């Protein structure tokens, strides 16, 4: 339903009466060992000040620690676990599959819970490459060139404001 | 009863105050006959379930009491090692209560320091300029809210995900801290808070929020 929306489809903007503009800053994909499978950036205003490799490691390490922290702190048994966190300027959304693949998305504060969007990014709709796992190692399969993957991920992001606006649900 | 705990962390990341309100704990008590089909292992002064999840007993749950008597670390109240006790068929049938382990004070200290670092990393990895650290962390069973003051003290509240009014409660706790801890002449900065009036007023503030939901403009 939602994935078949393409950028520039006429009539999409008619739902704007309740839609808010939302920004997706960047997206990380990690495998179960912590290796970064994919990173996309659309609207990032500030770099971390360290090399990309170190940034991936820091991000993965932070998420690993948050998961263990949340596991210990929780008063009840958790089903989904850690979902999101937010600061004064951005919100980080987290989704982990049972196979250990982690999808992490940074957005602005207006975005509500978008766990199913992250699941769609992982499983791949008609327009996207999902993450395909082959034994061993885990491979991120590209059906076309690198450029078209980014283009497709960008289309999802541009479709995302409408995915997430209340009118669409 | 939707506010679980309050933590206050100083500039250096050390825990200086901790209060646990009523927390719902997932617990299950069952009677077992020999042999016990749940695999237990000793870990860090506790006996944990490592295999055999069923009927509300999950992996990671600790053995809380045997035959109604609370355990003393790894031993029963009379001093017998629990794993040995449960290997002996003479002691069966036995009633064991399992549940999520409560955090010891040491663990709370470590978790508070861990959060202090995570707060800073959240700010460093920000894609936007001028971001603060982690102000709200959401899971499916609780929400953690954090307010960092200009002097570097963090007030952390763990609450039910549906609880409202936490932001004003955090500001209120800051007020209570400055009124009853900072103005206390015997209190030293950055040290653990041991001020009775602080405890009393904090409990009152939590009660108000749990009943009414939020503070009015006058309070």
mmCIF file of C-alpha atoms in Angstrom:
data_model
loop_
_atom_site.group_PDB
_atom_site.id
_atom_site.type_symbol
_atom_site.label_atom_id
_atom_site.label_comp_id
_atom_site.label_asym_id
_atom_site.label_seq_id
_atom_site.Cartn_x
_atom_site.Cartn_y
_atom_site.Cartn_z
ATOM 1 C CA UNK A 1 0.000 0.000 0.000
ATOM 2 C CA UNK A 2 2.470 2.589 1.167
ATOM 3 C CA UNK A 3 5.548 1.316 -0.645
ATOM 4 C CA UNK A 4 3.998 1.672 -4.066
ATOM 5 C CA UNK A 5 3.998 5.463 -3.687
ATOM 6 C CA UNK A 6 6.560 6.948 -5.986
ATOM 7 C CA UNK A 7 8.130 10.361 -5.773
ATOM 8 C CA UNK A 8 6.131 12.885 -7.739
ATOM 9 C CA UNK A 9 2.894 10.905 -7.916
ATOM 10 C CA UNK A 10 0.119 13.414 -8.463
ATOM 11 C CA UNK A 11 -2.399 13.794 -5.711
ATOM 12 C CA UNK A 12 -0.062 12.876 -2.862
ATOM 13 C CA UNK A 13 0.054 16.446 -1.643
ATOM 14 C CA UNK A 14 -3.661 16.587 -1.089
ATOM 15 C CA UNK A 15 -3.263 15.035 2.318
ATOM 16 C CA UNK A 16 -1.107 17.940 3.439
ATOM 17 C CA UNK A 17 -3.852 19.479 5.532
ATOM 18 C CA UNK A 18 -2.780 17.235 8.389
ATOM 19 C CA UNK A 19 0.674 16.303 7.120
ATOM 20 C CA UNK A 20 3.698 17.857 8.753
ATOM 21 C CA UNK A 21 7.040 18.186 7.070
ATOM 22 C CA UNK A 22 9.437 15.815 8.670
ATOM 23 C CA UNK A 23 13.112 15.386 8.171
ATOM 24 C CA UNK A 24 15.090 12.204 8.076
ATOM 25 C CA UNK A 25 18.749 12.959 8.829
ATOM 26 C CA UNK A 26 20.488 9.666 8.309
ATOM 27 C CA UNK A 27 20.113 5.903 8.386
ATOM 28 C CA UNK A 28 22.430 3.145 9.590
ATOM 29 C CA UNK A 29 22.181 -0.596 9.071
ATOM 30 C CA UNK A 30 24.242 -2.940 11.241
ATOM 31 C CA UNK A 31 24.631 -6.692 11.166
ATOM 32 C CA UNK A 32 24.681 -8.840 14.276
ATOM 33 C CA UNK A 33 28.436 -8.462 14.727
ATOM 34 C CA UNK A 34 28.421 -4.701 14.650
ATOM 35 C CA UNK A 35 29.661 -4.206 11.108
ATOM 36 C CA UNK A 36 27.955 -1.336 9.351
ATOM 37 C CA UNK A 37 26.124 -2.702 6.319
ATOM 38 C CA UNK A 38 24.857 0.573 4.995
ATOM 39 C CA UNK A 39 24.843 4.270 5.825
ATOM 40 C CA UNK A 40 22.784 6.960 4.084
ATOM 41 C CA UNK A 41 22.769 10.637 4.827
ATOM 42 C CA UNK A 42 20.254 13.161 3.593
ATOM 43 C CA UNK A 43 20.059 16.108 5.840
ATOM 44 C CA UNK A 44 22.900 16.047 8.309
ATOM 45 C CA UNK A 45 24.018 19.444 9.569
ATOM 46 C CA UNK A 46 26.726 18.361 11.955
ATOM 47 C CA UNK A 47 29.307 15.600 11.595
ATOM 48 C CA UNK A 48 30.471 13.670 14.622
ATOM 49 C CA UNK A 49 34.032 14.923 14.406
ATOM 50 C CA UNK A 50 35.516 11.455 14.033
ATOM 51 C CA UNK A 51 36.122 9.205 11.026
ATOM 52 C CA UNK A 52 33.191 7.279 9.568
ATOM 53 C CA UNK A 53 34.512 3.941 10.823
ATOM 54 C CA UNK A 54 34.812 5.240 14.338
ATOM 55 C CA UNK A 55 31.381 6.775 14.122
ATOM 56 C CA UNK A 56 29.828 3.449 13.126
ATOM 57 C CA UNK A 57 31.597 1.737 15.994
ATOM 58 C CA UNK A 58 30.484 4.414 18.437
ATOM 59 C CA UNK A 59 26.900 4.229 17.245
ATOM 60 C CA UNK A 60 26.838 0.447 17.492
ATOM 61 C CA UNK A 61 28.495 0.526 20.898
ATOM 62 C CA UNK A 62 26.016 3.087 22.160
ATOM 63 C CA UNK A 63 23.070 0.996 20.979
ATOM 64 C CA UNK A 64 24.534 -2.164 22.482
ATOM 65 C CA UNK A 65 24.969 -0.404 25.822
ATOM 66 C CA UNK A 66 21.490 1.087 25.680
ATOM 67 C CA UNK A 67 20.012 -2.362 25.076
ATOM 68 C CA UNK A 68 21.830 -3.868 28.005
ATOM 69 C CA UNK A 69 20.946 -0.848 30.166
ATOM 70 C CA UNK A 70 17.282 -1.108 29.285
ATOM 71 C CA UNK A 71 17.279 -4.860 29.940
ATOM 72 C CA UNK A 72 18.550 -4.342 33.471
ATOM 73 C CA UNK A 73 16.400 -1.318 34.282
ATOM 74 C CA UNK A 74 13.081 -2.591 33.053
ATOM 75 C CA UNK A 75 10.654 -3.512 35.824
ATOM 76 C CA UNK A 76 8.766 -5.966 33.609
ATOM 77 C CA UNK A 77 9.786 -8.430 30.938
ATOM 78 C CA UNK A 78 10.140 -6.644 27.637
ATOM 79 C CA UNK A 79 8.780 -7.742 24.301
ATOM 80 C CA UNK A 80 10.134 -5.208 21.834
ATOM 81 C CA UNK A 81 12.787 -3.666 24.057
ATOM 82 C CA UNK A 82 14.399 -0.339 23.302
ATOM 83 C CA UNK A 83 12.369 1.637 20.765
ATOM 84 C CA UNK A 84 13.527 5.243 20.464
ATOM 85 C CA UNK A 85 15.335 8.012 22.258
ATOM 86 C CA UNK A 86 15.171 11.716 21.740
ATOM 87 C CA UNK A 87 17.310 14.734 22.566
ATOM 88 C CA UNK A 88 16.456 18.399 22.240
ATOM 89 C CA UNK A 89 17.135 18.336 18.488
ATOM 90 C CA UNK A 90 16.712 14.832 17.054
ATOM 91 C CA UNK A 91 15.086 11.479 17.612
ATOM 92 C CA UNK A 92 16.713 8.129 17.041
ATOM 93 C CA UNK A 93 14.515 5.197 16.028
ATOM 94 C CA UNK A 94 15.754 1.656 16.512
ATOM 95 C CA UNK A 95 14.564 -1.648 15.145
ATOM 96 C CA UNK A 96 16.255 -4.986 15.587
ATOM 97 C CA UNK A 97 15.346 -8.173 13.787
ATOM 98 C CA UNK A 98 15.580 -11.606 15.417
ATOM 99 C CA UNK A 99 18.621 -12.282 13.227
ATOM 100 C CA UNK A 100 20.469 -9.372 14.792
ATOM 101 C CA UNK A 101 20.237 -6.878 11.939
ATOM 102 C CA UNK A 102 19.730 -3.393 13.351
ATOM 103 C CA UNK A 103 18.082 -0.523 11.521
ATOM 104 C CA UNK A 104 18.745 2.907 13.032
ATOM 105 C CA UNK A 105 17.223 6.122 11.771
ATOM 106 C CA UNK A 106 17.757 9.684 12.986
ATOM 107 C CA UNK A 107 14.885 12.053 12.345
ATOM 108 C CA UNK A 108 13.658 15.360 13.667
ATOM 109 C CA UNK A 109 11.429 15.486 16.714
ATOM 110 C CA UNK A 110 8.076 15.553 14.957
ATOM 111 C CA UNK A 111 8.206 11.937 13.819
ATOM 112 C CA UNK A 112 6.101 9.534 15.880
ATOM 113 C CA UNK A 113 7.000 5.884 16.292
ATOM 114 C CA UNK A 114 7.936 4.535 12.874
ATOM 115 C CA UNK A 115 8.877 0.976 13.698
ATOM 116 C CA UNK A 116 7.005 -0.367 10.688
ATOM 117 C CA UNK A 117 8.902 1.989 8.378
ATOM 118 C CA UNK A 118 12.137 0.554 9.708
ATOM 119 C CA UNK A 119 10.778 -2.938 9.223
ATOM 120 C CA UNK A 120 9.935 -2.070 5.627
ATOM 121 C CA UNK A 121 13.456 -0.799 5.085
ATOM 122 C CA UNK A 122 14.758 -4.111 6.353
ATOM 123 C CA UNK A 123 12.395 -6.400 4.514
ATOM 124 C CA UNK A 124 12.334 -4.349 1.350
ATOM 125 C CA UNK A 125 9.196 -3.374 -0.546
ATOM 126 C CA UNK A 126 8.718 -3.301 -4.291
ATOM 127 C CA UNK A 127 10.929 -0.255 -4.683
ATOM 128 C CA UNK A 128 13.657 -1.088 -2.249
ATOM 129 C CA UNK A 129 16.373 -3.626 -1.847
ATOM 130 C CA UNK A 130 15.916 -5.378 1.445
ATOM 131 C CA UNK A 131 18.765 -6.836 3.412
ATOM 132 C CA UNK A 132 19.355 -10.318 2.145
ATOM 133 C CA UNK A 133 21.304 -12.699 4.326
ATOM 134 C CA UNK A 134 23.457 -15.421 2.902
ATOM 135 C CA UNK A 135 25.596 -17.787 4.901
ATOM 136 C CA UNK A 136 28.349 -16.601 5.395
ATOM 137 C CA UNK A 137 28.930 -13.636 5.584
ATOM 138 C CA UNK A 138 25.825 -11.435 5.648
ATOM 139 C CA UNK A 139 25.630 -9.586 2.372
ATOM 140 C CA UNK A 140 23.704 -6.513 1.539
ATOM 141 C CA UNK A 141 22.382 -7.405 -1.853
ATOM 142 C CA UNK A 142 22.110 -4.721 -4.459
ATOM 143 C CA UNK A 143 19.856 -5.414 -7.365
ATOM 144 C CA UNK A 144 21.228 -2.439 -9.304
ATOM 145 C CA UNK A 145 24.179 -0.188 -8.865
ATOM 146 C CA UNK A 146 25.026 1.620 -5.643
ATOM 147 C CA UNK A 147 23.556 4.835 -6.983
ATOM 148 C CA UNK A 148 20.178 3.350 -7.612
ATOM 149 C CA UNK A 149 20.083 1.894 -4.096
ATOM 150 C CA UNK A 150 20.577 5.347 -2.654
ATOM 151 C CA UNK A 151 17.989 6.712 -5.023
ATOM 152 C CA UNK A 152 15.496 4.149 -3.849
ATOM 153 C CA UNK A 153 16.233 4.820 -0.192
ATOM 154 C CA UNK A 154 15.793 8.511 -0.955
ATOM 155 C CA UNK A 155 12.420 7.833 -2.494
ATOM 156 C CA UNK A 156 11.324 6.127 0.669
ATOM 157 C CA UNK A 157 12.496 9.100 2.667
ATOM 158 C CA UNK A 158 10.606 11.512 0.489
ATOM 159 C CA UNK A 159 7.593 9.283 0.759
ATOM 160 C CA UNK A 160 8.128 9.100 4.517
ATOM 161 C CA UNK A 161 6.478 12.407 5.472
ATOM 162 C CA UNK A 162 3.298 11.089 3.965
ATOM 163 C CA UNK A 163 3.829 7.656 5.431
ATOM 164 C CA UNK A 164 3.973 9.230 8.818
ATOM 165 C CA UNK A 165 1.351 11.946 8.621
ATOM 166 C CA UNK A 166 -1.808 11.132 10.586
ATOM 167 C CA UNK A 167 -4.043 11.370 7.541
ATOM 168 C CA UNK A 168 -2.390 8.410 5.850
ATOM 169 C CA UNK A 169 -2.970 5.869 8.589
ATOM 170 C CA UNK B 1 1.521 4.161 40.827
ATOM 171 C CA UNK B 2 3.083 4.813 37.470
ATOM 172 C CA UNK B 3 6.392 6.383 38.466
ATOM 173 C CA UNK B 4 8.911 3.630 39.008
ATOM 174 C CA UNK B 5 12.106 5.321 40.175
ATOM 175 C CA UNK B 6 14.005 8.564 40.523
ATOM 176 C CA UNK B 7 17.776 8.852 40.143
ATOM 177 C CA UNK B 8 19.957 11.913 40.666
ATOM 178 C CA UNK B 9 23.403 11.860 39.065
ATOM 179 C CA UNK B 10 26.139 14.387 39.762
ATOM 180 C CA UNK B 11 28.497 16.131 37.316
ATOM 181 C CA UNK B 12 30.994 13.299 37.330
ATOM 182 C CA UNK B 13 28.433 10.606 36.643
ATOM 183 C CA UNK B 14 28.154 9.284 40.179
ATOM 184 C CA UNK B 15 24.780 8.405 41.630
ATOM 185 C CA UNK B 16 23.935 10.691 44.542
ATOM 186 C CA UNK B 17 20.312 9.806 45.157
ATOM 187 C CA UNK B 18 18.010 6.964 44.293
ATOM 188 C CA UNK B 19 14.390 6.334 45.140
ATOM 189 C CA UNK B 20 12.252 3.377 44.081
ATOM 190 C CA UNK B 21 8.552 3.866 44.142
ATOM 191 C CA UNK B 22 6.219 0.903 43.806
ATOM 192 C CA UNK B 23 7.272 -1.116 40.795
ATOM 193 C CA UNK B 24 5.240 -3.897 39.243
ATOM 194 C CA UNK B 25 7.476 -6.936 39.211
ATOM 195 C CA UNK B 26 6.833 -9.886 36.982
ATOM 196 C CA UNK B 27 6.839 -12.844 39.370
ATOM 197 C CA UNK B 28 5.678 -16.435 39.167
ATOM 198 C CA UNK B 29 5.490 -19.034 41.914
ATOM 199 C CA UNK B 30 5.122 -22.702 41.124
ATOM 200 C CA UNK B 31 5.448 -26.042 42.813
ATOM 201 C CA UNK B 32 7.865 -28.488 41.235
ATOM 202 C CA UNK B 33 8.543 -32.170 41.611
ATOM 203 C CA UNK B 34 11.866 -33.904 41.066
ATOM 204 C CA UNK B 35 13.591 -33.582 38.621
ATOM 205 C CA UNK B 36 13.471 -29.850 38.008
ATOM 206 C CA UNK B 37 13.079 -29.183 34.303
ATOM 207 C CA UNK B 38 14.324 -25.617 34.520
ATOM 208 C CA UNK B 39 18.065 -25.185 34.161
ATOM 209 C CA UNK B 40 19.510 -22.808 36.716
ATOM 210 C CA UNK B 41 22.902 -21.202 36.841
ATOM 211 C CA UNK B 42 24.656 -19.129 39.452
ATOM 212 C CA UNK B 43 25.560 -15.663 38.278
ATOM 213 C CA UNK B 44 26.885 -12.834 40.403
ATOM 214 C CA UNK B 45 25.368 -13.756 43.758
ATOM 215 C CA UNK B 46 22.079 -14.803 42.228
ATOM 216 C CA UNK B 47 20.558 -17.943 40.778
ATOM 217 C CA UNK B 48 19.206 -17.266 37.320
ATOM 218 C CA UNK B 49 17.091 -19.270 34.893
ATOM 219 C CA UNK B 50 19.195 -20.121 31.878
ATOM 220 C CA UNK B 51 16.905 -22.585 30.067
ATOM 221 C CA UNK B 52 13.391 -23.949 30.355
ATOM 222 C CA UNK B 53 11.192 -20.907 29.886
ATOM 223 C CA UNK B 54 7.531 -21.670 30.570
ATOM 224 C CA UNK B 55 4.399 -20.506 32.384
ATOM 225 C CA UNK B 56 5.528 -16.990 33.119
ATOM 226 C CA UNK B 57 9.043 -18.046 34.068
ATOM 227 C CA UNK B 58 11.432 -16.409 31.630
ATOM 228 C CA UNK B 59 15.117 -16.787 30.918
ATOM 229 C CA UNK B 60 16.931 -14.241 33.031
ATOM 230 C CA UNK B 61 14.506 -14.477 35.941
ATOM 231 C CA UNK B 62 16.089 -15.039 39.345
ATOM 232 C CA UNK B 63 15.073 -17.461 42.062
ATOM 233 C CA UNK B 64 13.520 -15.175 44.663
ATOM 234 C CA UNK B 65 12.291 -17.578 47.309
ATOM 235 C CA UNK B 66 12.015 -21.289 48.065
ATOM 236 C CA UNK B 67 8.982 -22.607 49.946
ATOM 237 C CA UNK B 68 8.018 -19.050 50.783
ATOM 238 C CA UNK B 69 11.317 -18.156 52.392
ATOM 239 C CA UNK B 70 13.417 -15.486 50.628
ATOM 240 C CA UNK B 71 16.852 -16.477 49.484
ATOM 241 C CA UNK B 72 20.031 -15.016 50.881
ATOM 242 C CA UNK B 73 22.155 -14.539 47.786
ATOM 243 C CA UNK B 74 22.971 -17.998 46.496
ATOM 244 C CA UNK B 75 21.926 -19.812 49.652
ATOM 245 C CA UNK B 76 18.630 -20.460 51.328
ATOM 246 C CA UNK B 77 17.863 -18.681 54.573
ATOM 247 C CA UNK B 78 19.376 -21.584 56.573
ATOM 248 C CA UNK B 79 22.612 -21.346 54.592
ATOM 249 C CA UNK B 80 22.269 -24.277 52.175
ATOM 250 C CA UNK B 81 23.454 -23.752 48.599
ATOM 251 C CA UNK B 82 20.390 -23.568 46.384
ATOM 252 C CA UNK B 83 21.699 -25.581 43.458
ATOM 253 C CA UNK B 84 22.749 -28.423 45.752
ATOM 254 C CA UNK B 85 19.418 -28.211 47.571
ATOM 255 C CA UNK B 86 17.507 -28.571 44.331
ATOM 256 C CA UNK B 87 19.577 -31.579 43.200
ATOM 257 C CA UNK B 88 18.424 -33.608 46.202
ATOM 258 C CA UNK B 89 15.102 -35.433 45.553
ATOM 259 C CA UNK B 90 14.442 -35.501 49.295
ATOM 260 C CA UNK B 91 13.586 -31.812 49.256
ATOM 261 C CA UNK B 92 10.787 -32.153 46.693
ATOM 262 C CA UNK B 93 8.007 -31.164 46.097
ATOM 263 C CA UNK B 94 9.304 -27.625 46.410
ATOM 264 C CA UNK B 95 7.626 -24.293 45.749
ATOM 265 C CA UNK B 96 9.899 -21.801 43.999
ATOM 266 C CA UNK B 97 9.181 -18.178 43.202
ATOM 267 C CA UNK B 98 10.866 -16.718 40.131
ATOM 268 C CA UNK B 99 10.938 -13.100 39.061
ATOM 269 C CA UNK B 100 12.945 -10.303 37.555
ATOM 270 C CA UNK B 101 15.880 -9.690 39.862
ATOM 271 C CA UNK B 102 15.900 -6.447 41.796
ATOM 272 C CA UNK B 103 18.895 -4.240 41.233
ATOM 273 C CA UNK B 104 21.487 -4.097 43.987
ATOM 274 C CA UNK B 105 22.900 -0.671 44.984
ATOM 275 C CA UNK B 106 26.121 -1.443 43.163
ATOM 276 C CA UNK B 107 24.245 -2.206 39.986
ATOM 277 C CA UNK B 108 22.283 1.009 40.279
ATOM 278 C CA UNK B 109 25.542 2.931 40.621
ATOM 279 C CA UNK B 110 26.924 1.279 37.525
ATOM 280 C CA UNK B 111 23.767 1.847 35.515
ATOM 281 C CA UNK B 112 23.645 5.512 36.485
ATOM 282 C CA UNK B 113 27.224 6.006 35.319
ATOM 283 C CA UNK B 114 26.451 4.092 32.148
ATOM 284 C CA UNK B 115 23.559 6.402 31.433
ATOM 285 C CA UNK B 116 25.759 9.425 32.123
ATOM 286 C CA UNK B 117 28.087 8.291 29.307
ATOM 287 C CA UNK B 118 25.250 7.371 26.951
ATOM 288 C CA UNK B 119 23.784 10.824 27.495
ATOM 289 C CA UNK B 120 27.041 12.375 26.279
ATOM 290 C CA UNK B 121 27.390 10.043 23.301
ATOM 291 C CA UNK B 122 23.819 10.887 22.249
ATOM 292 C CA UNK B 123 24.899 14.482 22.020
ATOM 293 C CA UNK B 124 28.104 13.705 20.149
ATOM 294 C CA UNK B 125 26.437 11.588 17.460
ATOM 295 C CA UNK B 126 23.780 14.203 16.791
ATOM 296 C CA UNK B 127 23.134 15.056 13.146
ATOM 297 C CA UNK B 128 21.874 18.486 14.267
ATOM 298 C CA UNK B 129 23.874 21.325 15.714
ATOM 299 C CA UNK B 130 23.426 22.172 19.385
ATOM 300 C CA UNK B 131 21.756 19.017 20.538
ATOM 301 C CA UNK B 132 21.477 18.143 24.193
ATOM 302 C CA UNK B 133 22.022 14.623 25.444
ATOM 303 C CA UNK B 134 19.320 11.959 25.717
ATOM 304 C CA UNK B 135 16.232 13.560 27.233
ATOM 305 C CA UNK B 136 13.770 10.766 26.770
ATOM 306 C CA UNK B 137 14.346 7.094 26.135
ATOM 307 C CA UNK B 138 11.399 4.929 25.273
ATOM 308 C CA UNK B 139 10.925 1.182 25.525
ATOM 309 C CA UNK B 140 7.758 -0.862 25.507
ATOM 310 C CA UNK B 141 7.641 -1.235 29.313
ATOM 311 C CA UNK B 142 8.930 2.122 30.582
ATOM 312 C CA UNK B 143 9.995 5.610 29.576
ATOM 313 C CA UNK B 144 13.100 7.226 30.973
ATOM 314 C CA UNK B 145 13.108 11.015 31.210
ATOM 315 C CA UNK B 146 16.252 12.982 31.940
ATOM 316 C CA UNK B 147 16.718 16.638 32.766
ATOM 317 C CA UNK B 148 20.230 18.028 32.909
ATOM 318 C CA UNK B 149 20.583 21.311 34.794
ATOM 319 C CA UNK B 150 22.997 24.064 33.871
ATOM 320 C CA UNK B 151 25.303 22.874 36.646
ATOM 321 C CA UNK B 152 25.527 19.347 35.216
ATOM 322 C CA UNK B 153 23.246 17.503 37.643
ATOM 323 C CA UNK B 154 20.924 15.009 35.952
ATOM 324 C CA UNK B 155 17.503 14.146 37.295
ATOM 325 C CA UNK B 156 16.307 10.867 35.844
ATOM 326 C CA UNK B 157 12.803 9.470 36.156
ATOM 327 C CA UNK B 158 11.648 6.024 35.075
ATOM 328 C CA UNK B 159 7.912 5.943 34.562
ATOM 329 C CA UNK B 160 5.110 4.098 32.841
ATOM 330 C CA UNK B 161 5.039 4.982 29.123
ATOM 331 C CA UNK B 162 1.600 6.521 29.470
ATOM 332 C CA UNK B 163 2.403 8.769 32.422
ATOM 333 C CA UNK B 164 2.151 12.484 31.647
ATOM 334 C CA UNK B 165 3.452 15.523 33.456
ATOM 335 C CA UNK B 166 6.994 14.199 33.847
ATOM 336 C CA UNK B 167 8.679 17.300 32.431
ATOM 337 C CA UNK B 168 7.137 19.542 35.043
ATOM 338 C CA UNK B 169 7.863 16.903 37.668
ATOM 339 C CA UNK B 170 11.550 17.001 36.725
ATOM 340 C CA UNK B 171 11.597 20.783 37.171
ATOM 341 C CA UNK B 172 9.781 20.352 40.467
ATOM 342 C CA UNK B 173 12.370 17.862 41.700
ATOM 343 C CA UNK B 174 15.086 20.359 40.769
ATOM 344 C CA UNK B 175 13.278 22.920 42.937
ATOM 345 C CA UNK B 176 13.038 20.438 45.798
ATOM 346 C CA UNK B 177 16.738 19.649 45.392
ATOM 347 C CA UNK B 178 17.694 23.305 45.611
ATOM 348 C CA UNK B 179 15.349 23.956 48.554
ATOM 349 C CA UNK B 180 16.096 20.938 50.719
ATOM 350 C CA UNK B 181 19.509 19.695 49.669
ATOM 351 C CA UNK B 182 21.462 22.729 48.521
ATOM 352 C CA UNK B 183 20.142 24.984 51.247
ATOM 353 C CA UNK B 184 20.947 22.373 53.854
ATOM 354 C CA UNK B 185 24.134 23.640 55.530
ATOM 355 C CA UNK B 186 25.340 20.108 56.216
ATOM 356 C CA UNK B 187 25.067 18.973 52.627
ATOM 357 C CA UNK B 188 28.201 19.035 50.428
ATOM 358 C CA UNK B 189 27.878 19.455 46.696
ATOM 359 C CA UNK B 190 28.144 16.349 44.495
ATOM 360 C CA UNK B 191 27.880 14.088 47.556
ATOM 361 C CA UNK B 192 25.096 11.546 48.209
ATOM 362 C CA UNK B 193 21.941 13.312 49.342
ATOM 363 C CA UNK B 194 20.919 12.317 52.860
ATOM 364 C CA UNK B 195 18.384 14.987 53.720
ATOM 365 C CA UNK B 196 15.107 13.895 55.271
ATOM 366 C CA UNK B 197 13.169 16.893 54.002
ATOM 367 C CA UNK B 198 14.335 16.154 50.469
ATOM 368 C CA UNK B 199 12.978 12.580 50.739
ATOM 369 C CA UNK B 200 9.664 13.717 52.179
ATOM 370 C CA UNK B 201 9.048 16.422 49.646
ATOM 371 C CA UNK B 202 10.095 14.200 46.773
ATOM 372 C CA UNK B 203 7.571 11.538 47.810
ATOM 373 C CA UNK B 204 4.875 14.192 48.069
ATOM 374 C CA UNK B 205 5.669 15.504 44.603
ATOM 375 C CA UNK B 206 5.526 11.990 43.137
ATOM 376 C CA UNK B 207 2.167 11.373 44.778
ATOM 377 C CA UNK B 208 0.766 14.590 43.356
ATOM 378 C CA UNK B 209 1.826 13.668 39.831
ATOM 379 C CA UNK B 210 0.540 10.127 40.072
ATOM 380 C CA UNK B 211 -2.865 11.318 41.225
ATOM 381 C CA UNK B 212 -3.372 14.510 39.274
ATOM 382 C CA UNK B 213 -1.186 14.030 36.252
ATOM 383 C CA UNK B 214 0.480 17.408 36.219
ATOM 384 C CA UNK B 215 1.334 20.458 38.303
ATOM 385 C CA UNK B 216 -0.781 23.574 38.047
ATOM 386 C CA UNK B 217 0.797 26.962 37.386
ATOM 387 C CA UNK B 218 0.554 27.944 41.020
ATOM 388 C CA UNK B 219 2.673 25.167 42.563
#
